[in-house]
PDB file of C-alpha atoms in Angstrom:
ATOM      1  CA  UNK A 355       0.025  -0.050   0.102  1.00 76.00           C
ATOM      2  CA  UNK A 356       1.157   3.516  -0.691  1.00 84.00           C
ATOM      3  CA  UNK A 357       1.830   5.918   2.153  1.00 92.00           C
ATOM      4  CA  UNK A 358       2.600   9.650   2.296  1.00 96.00           C
ATOM      5  CA  UNK A 359       4.456  11.160   5.169  1.00 96.00           C
ATOM      6  CA  UNK A 360       4.726  14.892   6.081  1.00 97.00           C
ATOM      7  CA  UNK A 361       6.928  15.219   9.009  1.00 96.00           C
ATOM      8  CA  UNK A 362       6.397  18.952   9.641  1.00 96.00           C
ATOM      9  CA  UNK A 363       3.122  19.650  11.311  1.00 96.00           C
ATOM     10  CA  UNK A 364       3.751  23.494  11.404  1.00 97.00           C
ATOM     11  CA  UNK A 365       6.210  25.872   9.611  1.00 97.00           C
ATOM     12  CA  UNK A 366       6.574  29.497   9.760  1.00 97.00           C
ATOM     13  CA  UNK A 367       8.323  31.933   7.318  1.00 97.00           C
ATOM     14  CA  UNK A 368       8.715  35.718   7.098  1.00 97.00           C
ATOM     15  CA  UNK A 369       7.170  37.446   4.131  1.00 97.00           C
ATOM     16  CA  UNK A 370       9.386  37.544   0.990  1.00 97.00           C
ATOM     17  CA  UNK A 371      11.482  34.638   2.287  1.00 97.00           C
ATOM     18  CA  UNK A 372      11.890  31.090   1.010  1.00 98.00           C
ATOM     19  CA  UNK A 373      10.441  27.996   2.753  1.00 98.00           C
ATOM     20  CA  UNK A 374      10.524  24.329   1.994  1.00 98.00           C
ATOM     21  CA  UNK A 375       8.058  21.727   2.926  1.00 98.00           C
ATOM     22  CA  UNK A 376       8.988  18.103   3.128  1.00 98.00           C
ATOM     23  CA  UNK A 377       7.205  14.906   1.888  1.00 98.00           C
ATOM     24  CA  UNK A 378       8.229  11.452   1.523  1.00 97.00           C
ATOM     25  CA  UNK A 379       6.144   8.547   0.142  1.00 96.00           C
ATOM     26  CA  UNK A 380       6.375   4.787  -0.196  1.00 95.00           C
ATOM     27  CA  UNK A 381       5.197   2.877  -3.217  1.00 92.00           C
ATOM     28  CA  UNK A 382       6.188  -0.004  -5.505  1.00 90.00           C
ATOM     29  CA  UNK A 383       4.888   1.621  -8.550  1.00 88.00           C
ATOM     30  CA  UNK A 384       7.310   2.836 -11.162  1.00 85.00           C
ATOM     31  CA  UNK A 385       5.072   5.392 -12.788  1.00 85.00           C
ATOM     32  CA  UNK A 386       2.912   7.780 -10.813  1.00 90.00           C
ATOM     33  CA  UNK A 387       1.904  11.402 -10.217  1.00 93.00           C
ATOM     34  CA  UNK A 388       2.569  13.479  -7.030  1.00 96.00           C
ATOM     35  CA  UNK A 389       0.759  16.640  -6.031  1.00 96.00           C
ATOM     36  CA  UNK A 390       0.856  19.490  -3.687  1.00 98.00           C
ATOM     37  CA  UNK A 391      -2.349  20.993  -2.640  1.00 97.00           C
ATOM     38  CA  UNK A 392      -3.204  23.981  -0.687  1.00 97.00           C
ATOM     39  CA  UNK A 393      -6.140  24.327   1.672  1.00 95.00           C
ATOM     40  CA  UNK A 394      -6.888  27.654   3.231  1.00 92.00           C
ATOM     41  CA  UNK A 395      -9.441  28.164   5.979  1.00 87.00           C
ATOM     42  CA  UNK A 396     -12.261  28.219   3.333  1.00 83.00           C
ATOM     43  CA  UNK A 397     -11.545  24.377   2.997  1.00 85.00           C
ATOM     44  CA  UNK A 398     -11.301  24.625  -0.673  1.00 87.00           C
ATOM     45  CA  UNK A 399      -8.379  22.261  -1.871  1.00 93.00           C
ATOM     46  CA  UNK A 400      -6.321  24.176  -4.511  1.00 94.00           C
ATOM     47  CA  UNK A 401      -3.804  22.388  -6.771  1.00 95.00           C
ATOM     48  CA  UNK A 402      -0.346  24.001  -6.407  1.00 97.00           C
ATOM     49  CA  UNK A 403       1.857  21.867  -8.454  1.00 96.00           C
ATOM     50  CA  UNK A 404       2.123  18.431  -9.982  1.00 95.00           C
ATOM     51  CA  UNK A 405       4.980  16.058 -10.912  1.00 95.00           C
ATOM     52  CA  UNK A 406       5.079  13.077 -13.227  1.00 92.00           C
ATOM     53  CA  UNK A 407       7.336  10.383 -11.820  1.00 91.00           C
ATOM     54  CA  UNK A 408       8.856   9.482 -15.219  1.00 89.00           C
ATOM     55  CA  UNK A 409       9.942  13.201 -15.800  1.00 88.00           C
ATOM     56  CA  UNK A 410      13.386  13.880 -14.273  1.00 84.00           C
ATOM     57  CA  UNK A 411      12.906  17.478 -14.550  1.00 92.00           C
ATOM     58  CA  UNK A 412      11.490  19.211 -11.421  1.00 95.00           C
ATOM     59  CA  UNK A 413       8.069  20.862 -11.934  1.00 95.00           C
ATOM     60  CA  UNK A 414       7.812  24.666 -11.419  1.00 95.00           C
ATOM     61  CA  UNK A 415       4.793  27.017 -11.262  1.00 95.00           C
ATOM     62  CA  UNK A 416       5.722  30.556 -10.682  1.00 96.00           C
ATOM     63  CA  UNK A 417       6.983  30.956  -7.081  1.00 97.00           C
ATOM     64  CA  UNK A 418       6.343  27.243  -6.411  1.00 98.00           C
ATOM     65  CA  UNK A 419       8.880  24.503  -7.395  1.00 97.00           C
ATOM     66  CA  UNK A 420       9.553  20.903  -6.187  1.00 97.00           C
ATOM     67  CA  UNK A 421      12.670  18.815  -5.498  1.00 97.00           C
ATOM     68  CA  UNK A 422      11.618  15.415  -6.706  1.00 96.00           C
ATOM     69  CA  UNK A 423      14.109  12.577  -5.724  1.00 95.00           C
ATOM     70  CA  UNK A 424      12.620   9.460  -7.113  1.00 93.00           C
ATOM     71  CA  UNK A 425      15.200   7.027  -5.674  1.00 93.00           C
ATOM     72  CA  UNK A 426      14.705   8.588  -2.194  1.00 95.00           C
ATOM     73  CA  UNK A 427      11.047   8.772  -2.652  1.00 95.00           C
ATOM     74  CA  UNK A 428      11.123  12.399  -1.633  1.00 96.00           C
ATOM     75  CA  UNK A 429       8.960  15.288  -3.017  1.00 97.00           C
ATOM     76  CA  UNK A 430       9.533  18.581  -1.273  1.00 98.00           C
ATOM     77  CA  UNK A 431       7.783  21.932  -2.060  1.00 98.00           C
ATOM     78  CA  UNK A 432       9.715  25.210  -2.206  1.00 98.00           C
ATOM     79  CA  UNK A 433       7.961  28.515  -2.010  1.00 98.00           C
ATOM     80  CA  UNK A 434       9.854  31.503  -3.040  1.00 98.00           C
ATOM     81  CA  UNK A 435       9.212  35.050  -2.164  1.00 97.00           C
ATOM     82  CA  UNK A 436       6.458  33.974   0.421  1.00 98.00           C
ATOM     83  CA  UNK A 437       3.425  36.058   0.433  1.00 97.00           C
ATOM     84  CA  UNK A 438       0.711  36.488   3.170  1.00 96.00           C
ATOM     85  CA  UNK A 439      -1.828  34.657   0.914  1.00 95.00           C
ATOM     86  CA  UNK A 440       0.371  31.557   1.072  1.00 97.00           C
ATOM     87  CA  UNK A 441      -0.689  31.015   4.652  1.00 97.00           C
ATOM     88  CA  UNK A 442      -2.692  27.613   4.478  1.00 97.00           C
ATOM     89  CA  UNK A 443      -2.459  23.915   5.166  1.00 97.00           C
ATOM     90  CA  UNK A 444      -0.355  22.125   2.476  1.00 98.00           C
ATOM     91  CA  UNK A 445      -1.012  18.600   1.544  1.00 98.00           C
ATOM     92  CA  UNK A 446       1.381  16.315  -0.333  1.00 98.00           C
ATOM     93  CA  UNK A 447      -0.522  13.672  -2.347  1.00 97.00           C
ATOM     94  CA  UNK A 448       0.309  10.551  -4.353  1.00 95.00           C
ATOM     95  CA  UNK A 449      -1.973   9.263  -7.074  1.00 92.00           C
ATOM     96  CA  UNK A 450      -2.366   5.512  -7.205  1.00 85.00           C
ATOM     97  CA  UNK A 451      -3.005   3.559 -10.462  1.00 83.00           C
ATOM     98  CA  UNK A 452      -6.760   4.041 -10.138  1.00 82.00           C
ATOM     99  CA  UNK A 453      -6.099   7.745  -9.983  1.00 85.00           C
ATOM    100  CA  UNK A 454      -7.128   7.985  -6.229  1.00 90.00           C
ATOM    101  CA  UNK A 455      -5.239  10.416  -4.252  1.00 93.00           C
ATOM    102  CA  UNK A 456      -3.472   9.370  -0.963  1.00 95.00           C
ATOM    103  CA  UNK A 457      -2.788  12.373   1.255  1.00 96.00           C
ATOM    104  CA  UNK A 458      -0.292  13.073   3.876  1.00 96.00           C
ATOM    105  CA  UNK A 459      -1.259  14.643   7.197  1.00 96.00           C
ATOM    106  CA  UNK A 460      -0.421  18.165   6.116  1.00 97.00           C
ATOM    107  CA  UNK A 461       1.791  20.972   6.930  1.00 98.00           C
ATOM    108  CA  UNK A 462       0.343  24.236   8.407  1.00 97.00           C
ATOM    109  CA  UNK A 463       2.252  27.145   6.855  1.00 98.00           C
ATOM    110  CA  UNK A 464       2.159  30.528   8.516  1.00 97.00           C
ATOM    111  CA  UNK A 465       3.427  33.426   6.578  1.00 97.00           C
ATOM    112  CA  UNK A 466       4.586  36.283   9.065  1.00 96.00           C
ATOM    113  CA  UNK A 467       4.379  39.917   8.033  1.00 95.00           C
TER     114      UNK A 467
ATOM    115  CA  UNK B1114     -16.926  28.037 -16.005  1.00 54.00           C
ATOM    116  CA  UNK B1115     -18.196  26.837 -12.684  1.00 82.00           C
ATOM    117  CA  UNK B1116     -16.090  24.600 -10.448  1.00 93.00           C
ATOM    118  CA  UNK B1117     -17.199  21.713  -8.347  1.00 96.00           C
ATOM    119  CA  UNK B1118     -19.969  22.679  -5.994  1.00 96.00           C
ATOM    120  CA  UNK B1119     -21.236  20.750  -2.824  1.00 97.00           C
ATOM    121  CA  UNK B1120     -24.456  21.176  -0.980  1.00 97.00           C
ATOM    122  CA  UNK B1121     -25.038  21.817   1.866  1.00 97.00           C
ATOM    123  CA  UNK B1122     -22.014  23.640   3.068  1.00 96.00           C
ATOM    124  CA  UNK B1123     -22.778  22.611   6.648  1.00 97.00           C
ATOM    125  CA  UNK B1124     -24.980  19.985   8.110  1.00 98.00           C
ATOM    126  CA  UNK B1125     -25.840  19.237  11.672  1.00 98.00           C
ATOM    127  CA  UNK B1126     -27.691  16.130  12.553  1.00 97.00           C
ATOM    128  CA  UNK B1127     -28.523  13.942  15.392  1.00 97.00           C
ATOM    129  CA  UNK B1128     -27.032  10.558  15.954  1.00 97.00           C
ATOM    130  CA  UNK B1129     -29.003   7.982  14.250  1.00 97.00           C
ATOM    131  CA  UNK B1130     -30.437  10.141  11.578  1.00 97.00           C
ATOM    132  CA  UNK B1131     -30.064   9.744   7.757  1.00 98.00           C
ATOM    133  CA  UNK B1132     -28.083  12.398   5.634  1.00 98.00           C
ATOM    134  CA  UNK B1133     -27.522  13.023   2.014  1.00 98.00           C
ATOM    135  CA  UNK B1134     -24.596  15.205   0.771  1.00 98.00           C
ATOM    136  CA  UNK B1135     -24.575  16.345  -2.855  1.00 98.00           C
ATOM    137  CA  UNK B1136     -21.793  16.907  -5.254  1.00 98.00           C
ATOM    138  CA  UNK B1137     -21.939  18.747  -8.680  1.00 97.00           C
ATOM    139  CA  UNK B1138     -18.894  18.170 -10.588  1.00 97.00           C
ATOM    140  CA  UNK B1139     -17.307  20.348 -13.331  1.00 95.00           C
ATOM    141  CA  UNK B1140     -19.447  19.993 -16.296  1.00 94.00           C
ATOM    142  CA  UNK B1141     -18.314  17.291 -18.755  1.00 92.00           C
ATOM    143  CA  UNK B1142     -15.940  15.533 -16.109  1.00 94.00           C
ATOM    144  CA  UNK B1143     -16.404  11.855 -16.202  1.00 93.00           C
ATOM    145  CA  UNK B1144     -14.558  10.913 -13.013  1.00 94.00           C
ATOM    146  CA  UNK B1145     -15.820  11.787  -9.540  1.00 96.00           C
ATOM    147  CA  UNK B1146     -14.327  11.054  -6.127  1.00 96.00           C
ATOM    148  CA  UNK B1147     -15.484  11.337  -2.576  1.00 98.00           C
ATOM    149  CA  UNK B1148     -12.998  11.918   0.410  1.00 97.00           C
ATOM    150  CA  UNK B1149     -13.423  12.335   3.948  1.00 97.00           C
ATOM    151  CA  UNK B1150     -11.382  14.690   6.079  1.00 96.00           C
ATOM    152  CA  UNK B1151     -11.263  14.326   9.829  1.00 95.00           C
ATOM    153  CA  UNK B1152     -10.067  17.183  11.992  1.00 91.00           C
ATOM    154  CA  UNK B1153      -6.278  17.595  11.735  1.00 88.00           C
ATOM    155  CA  UNK B1154      -5.868  15.038   9.041  1.00 91.00           C
ATOM    156  CA  UNK B1155      -5.515  14.818   5.360  1.00 94.00           C
ATOM    157  CA  UNK B1156      -8.449  13.780   3.196  1.00 96.00           C
ATOM    158  CA  UNK B1157      -9.139   9.906   2.894  1.00 96.00           C
ATOM    159  CA  UNK B1158     -10.499   8.353  -0.091  1.00 95.00           C
ATOM    160  CA  UNK B1159     -14.004   6.876   0.083  1.00 97.00           C
ATOM    161  CA  UNK B1160     -15.279   6.156  -3.485  1.00 96.00           C
ATOM    162  CA  UNK B1161     -14.504   6.710  -7.202  1.00 94.00           C
ATOM    163  CA  UNK B1162     -17.006   6.819  -9.998  1.00 95.00           C
ATOM    164  CA  UNK B1163     -16.080   6.599 -13.552  1.00 93.00           C
ATOM    165  CA  UNK B1164     -19.375   7.648 -15.365  1.00 91.00           C
ATOM    166  CA  UNK B1165     -22.385   6.114 -13.559  1.00 92.00           C
ATOM    167  CA  UNK B1166     -20.633   3.135 -12.023  1.00 91.00           C
ATOM    168  CA  UNK B1167     -18.486   2.988  -8.918  1.00 89.00           C
ATOM    169  CA  UNK B1168     -15.042   1.966 -10.086  1.00 89.00           C
ATOM    170  CA  UNK B1169     -13.795   1.602  -6.489  1.00 92.00           C
ATOM    171  CA  UNK B1170     -15.690   1.754  -3.260  1.00 94.00           C
ATOM    172  CA  UNK B1171     -13.134   0.163  -1.027  1.00 93.00           C
ATOM    173  CA  UNK B1172     -12.744   3.306   0.857  1.00 94.00           C
ATOM    174  CA  UNK B1173     -16.271   3.286   2.265  1.00 96.00           C
ATOM    175  CA  UNK B1174     -15.854   2.695   6.054  1.00 95.00           C
ATOM    176  CA  UNK B1175     -18.978   0.353   6.365  1.00 94.00           C
ATOM    177  CA  UNK B1176     -22.248  -0.417   4.891  1.00 95.00           C
ATOM    178  CA  UNK B1177     -24.044   2.662   6.507  1.00 97.00           C
ATOM    179  CA  UNK B1178     -22.182   4.675   3.714  1.00 97.00           C
ATOM    180  CA  UNK B1179     -23.386   4.483   0.075  1.00 96.00           C
ATOM    181  CA  UNK B1180     -23.038   6.737  -2.877  1.00 97.00           C
ATOM    182  CA  UNK B1181     -24.746   7.103  -6.164  1.00 96.00           C
ATOM    183  CA  UNK B1182     -24.356   8.923  -9.503  1.00 96.00           C
ATOM    184  CA  UNK B1183     -27.316   7.814 -11.568  1.00 94.00           C
ATOM    185  CA  UNK B1184     -26.824   9.973 -14.615  1.00 93.00           C
ATOM    186  CA  UNK B1185     -22.968  10.288 -14.614  1.00 91.00           C
ATOM    187  CA  UNK B1186     -22.964  13.856 -13.395  1.00 94.00           C
ATOM    188  CA  UNK B1187     -24.384  14.788  -9.920  1.00 97.00           C
ATOM    189  CA  UNK B1188     -23.398  12.388  -7.116  1.00 98.00           C
ATOM    190  CA  UNK B1189     -25.048  11.843  -3.665  1.00 98.00           C
ATOM    191  CA  UNK B1190     -23.272  10.396  -0.616  1.00 98.00           C
ATOM    192  CA  UNK B1191     -25.697   8.876   1.771  1.00 98.00           C
ATOM    193  CA  UNK B1192     -25.061   8.015   5.342  1.00 98.00           C
ATOM    194  CA  UNK B1193     -27.496   5.966   7.333  1.00 97.00           C
ATOM    195  CA  UNK B1194     -27.831   5.776  11.255  1.00 97.00           C
ATOM    196  CA  UNK B1195     -25.092   8.476  11.569  1.00 97.00           C
ATOM    197  CA  UNK B1196     -22.669   8.128  14.468  1.00 97.00           C
ATOM    198  CA  UNK B1197     -20.684  10.859  16.114  1.00 96.00           C
ATOM    199  CA  UNK B1198     -17.541   9.551  14.601  1.00 96.00           C
ATOM    200  CA  UNK B1199     -18.877  10.382  11.138  1.00 97.00           C
ATOM    201  CA  UNK B1200     -18.456  14.099  11.896  1.00 97.00           C
ATOM    202  CA  UNK B1201     -16.037  15.342   9.288  1.00 97.00           C
ATOM    203  CA  UNK B1202     -15.602  17.379   6.117  1.00 97.00           C
ATOM    204  CA  UNK B1203     -16.640  15.528   3.158  1.00 98.00           C
ATOM    205  CA  UNK B1204     -14.905  16.486   0.047  1.00 97.00           C
ATOM    206  CA  UNK B1205     -15.791  15.818  -3.650  1.00 97.00           C
ATOM    207  CA  UNK B1206     -13.566  16.090  -6.516  1.00 96.00           C
ATOM    208  CA  UNK B1207     -13.873  15.604 -10.182  1.00 95.00           C
ATOM    209  CA  UNK B1208     -11.478  14.706 -13.015  1.00 94.00           C
ATOM    210  CA  UNK B1209     -12.042  15.300 -16.773  1.00 91.00           C
ATOM    211  CA  UNK B1210     -11.576  11.899 -18.171  1.00 83.00           C
ATOM    212  CA  UNK B1211      -9.781   8.581 -17.853  1.00 71.00           C
ATOM    213  CA  UNK B1212      -6.664   9.990 -19.465  1.00 76.00           C
ATOM    214  CA  UNK B1213      -6.239  13.023 -17.263  1.00 80.00           C
ATOM    215  CA  UNK B1214      -4.797  13.113 -13.787  1.00 84.00           C
ATOM    216  CA  UNK B1215      -5.633  16.267 -12.094  1.00 89.00           C
ATOM    217  CA  UNK B1216      -8.703  16.318  -9.670  1.00 93.00           C
ATOM    218  CA  UNK B1217     -10.412  19.562  -8.875  1.00 94.00           C
ATOM    219  CA  UNK B1218     -12.036  19.782  -5.461  1.00 95.00           C
ATOM    220  CA  UNK B1219     -15.269  21.275  -4.159  1.00 95.00           C
ATOM    221  CA  UNK B1220     -15.383  23.297  -0.917  1.00 94.00           C
ATOM    222  CA  UNK B1221     -16.557  20.342   1.045  1.00 95.00           C
ATOM    223  CA  UNK B1222     -19.631  19.662   3.413  1.00 97.00           C
ATOM    224  CA  UNK B1223     -18.944  19.877   7.108  1.00 97.00           C
ATOM    225  CA  UNK B1224     -20.963  17.148   8.756  1.00 98.00           C
ATOM    226  CA  UNK B1225     -21.519  17.424  12.528  1.00 98.00           C
ATOM    227  CA  UNK B1226     -23.257  14.531  14.288  1.00 97.00           C
ATOM    228  CA  UNK B1227     -24.551  15.367  17.789  1.00 96.00           C
TER     229      UNK B1227
END
């Protein structure tokens, strides 16, 4: 069975600085997708970034980028130039062959002014 | 275009009652998922529909939980004889087709069982 682990329950960062959120996963699959979702207090899960496991190049979306280490089964999220609106719960998720998402327990990120 | 919508936004019920939670996916999306998110946890998979049929219902916790999607669009999650442990946020997500991978989530329904 696949599992996703987020070992940082809470993180804090100053506005305009950079922060990295950690995620590790376990799977026997060779091809899969990984995602980071953001969940603000409104509860709406918002897709931040996705990575296809067969692509070696790390995905980037504006201020968001990932460090995907397939052999180590690590998938960290880097947020550059942090903004107050980035304050939210961040979930790492693995997509299984049925395209169901398996989520970690989340990291609560607080961006301080 | 409209995103995934869920109704009601909040539902308070008494132990033992029956509840229905509704999900309207993005128009044209063939795949639909239900997840349950308990306080302080990540969402947990419940059931996945491809079209009208349940492709995988292995995440439903017991036979009090049931979901339908009769016309391949709107889905209803039904919970019988609710228990206090059923209190959670129920999230719905849709995906465009069998060949795409991104799920788009609704705002969820917060269910509170007293």
